[in-house]
């Protein structure tokens, strides 16, 4: 499905019960904030295991087989990267989210530490698995 899943900024995602046994996501909290920047969503590929979702996009993460992962959210987007994106893409962001520049610091302080920790945990667990 395309459209109808607009998220920008840090938003919470929830792990599914299957994620608690997943080698990449098992150590994450059941719910955590993570950076989002998308307008679309997707249906799960054949044989995929749904691992995370939220109210906006039911499918936020999945695994196919042992080590093929797909993520809707940007776990790689830590606070320095979001700060860079916010500067580099300021006109694009302002056109769709005119209040972002004024909200960035507060959102970063409120959600950034937990989101950065979750993103780093995902990256480290995936690298350890491969």
Tab-separated table of C-alpha atoms in Angstrom, residues 44-110:
chain	number	residue	atom	x	y	z
A	44	UNK	CA	5.028	-7.883	4.238
A	45	UNK	CA	6.937	-9.995	1.731
A	46	UNK	CA	6.067	-13.654	1.457
A	47	UNK	CA	7.356	-15.677	4.435
A	48	UNK	CA	8.242	-12.530	6.392
A	49	UNK	CA	8.049	-12.404	10.182
A	50	UNK	CA	6.600	-9.077	11.367
A	51	UNK	CA	8.812	-7.681	14.133
A	52	UNK	CA	7.602	-4.142	14.880
A	53	UNK	CA	4.798	-1.711	14.155
A	54	UNK	CA	2.897	1.321	15.363
A	55	UNK	CA	-0.469	3.010	14.841
A	56	UNK	CA	0.640	4.775	11.647
A	57	UNK	CA	2.442	1.913	9.904
A	58	UNK	CA	1.563	-1.586	11.036
A	59	UNK	CA	4.743	-2.943	9.442
A	60	UNK	CA	7.786	-1.174	10.850
A	61	UNK	CA	10.270	-4.073	10.776
A	62	UNK	CA	10.390	-7.622	9.459
A	63	UNK	CA	12.747	-10.529	8.863
A	64	UNK	CA	12.787	-13.078	6.057
A	65	UNK	CA	14.758	-16.217	6.756
A	66	UNK	CA	17.737	-15.976	9.052
A	67	UNK	CA	19.262	-12.621	8.215
A	68	UNK	CA	17.248	-10.539	5.717
A	69	UNK	CA	15.746	-7.531	7.507
A	70	UNK	CA	13.585	-4.641	6.411
A	71	UNK	CA	12.947	-1.502	8.433
A	72	UNK	CA	10.450	1.295	7.869
A	73	UNK	CA	12.129	3.511	10.471
A	74	UNK	CA	15.611	5.027	10.303
A	75	UNK	CA	17.528	3.253	13.058
A	76	UNK	CA	20.731	4.692	11.560
A	77	UNK	CA	19.544	8.260	12.196
A	78	UNK	CA	21.194	9.269	15.456
A	79	UNK	CA	21.007	12.820	16.797
A	80	UNK	CA	23.992	14.146	14.798
A	81	UNK	CA	22.549	12.702	11.586
A	82	UNK	CA	19.083	14.142	12.280
A	83	UNK	CA	20.696	17.515	12.988
A	84	UNK	CA	22.539	17.285	9.663
A	85	UNK	CA	19.391	16.235	7.765
A	86	UNK	CA	17.469	19.076	9.417
A	87	UNK	CA	20.021	21.574	8.085
A	88	UNK	CA	20.701	19.963	4.717
A	89	UNK	CA	17.016	19.483	3.875
A	90	UNK	CA	15.642	22.509	5.748
A	91	UNK	CA	13.581	23.904	2.835
A	92	UNK	CA	12.041	20.502	2.069
A	93	UNK	CA	11.250	19.848	5.724
A	94	UNK	CA	9.886	23.369	6.320
A	95	UNK	CA	7.483	23.020	3.388
A	96	UNK	CA	5.835	19.985	4.992
A	97	UNK	CA	6.608	20.475	8.686
A	98	UNK	CA	6.924	24.235	9.245
A	99	UNK	CA	7.239	23.859	13.015
A	100	UNK	CA	10.155	21.378	12.857
A	101	UNK	CA	12.987	23.894	13.322
A	102	UNK	CA	11.366	25.149	16.526
A	103	UNK	CA	10.662	21.627	17.796
A	104	UNK	CA	13.969	19.977	16.904
A	105	UNK	CA	15.925	20.693	20.088
A	106	UNK	CA	13.100	19.630	22.407
A	107	UNK	CA	12.326	16.498	20.382
A	108	UNK	CA	16.007	15.635	20.252
A	109	UNK	CA	16.369	16.005	24.020
A	110	UNK	CA	13.185	14.051	24.743
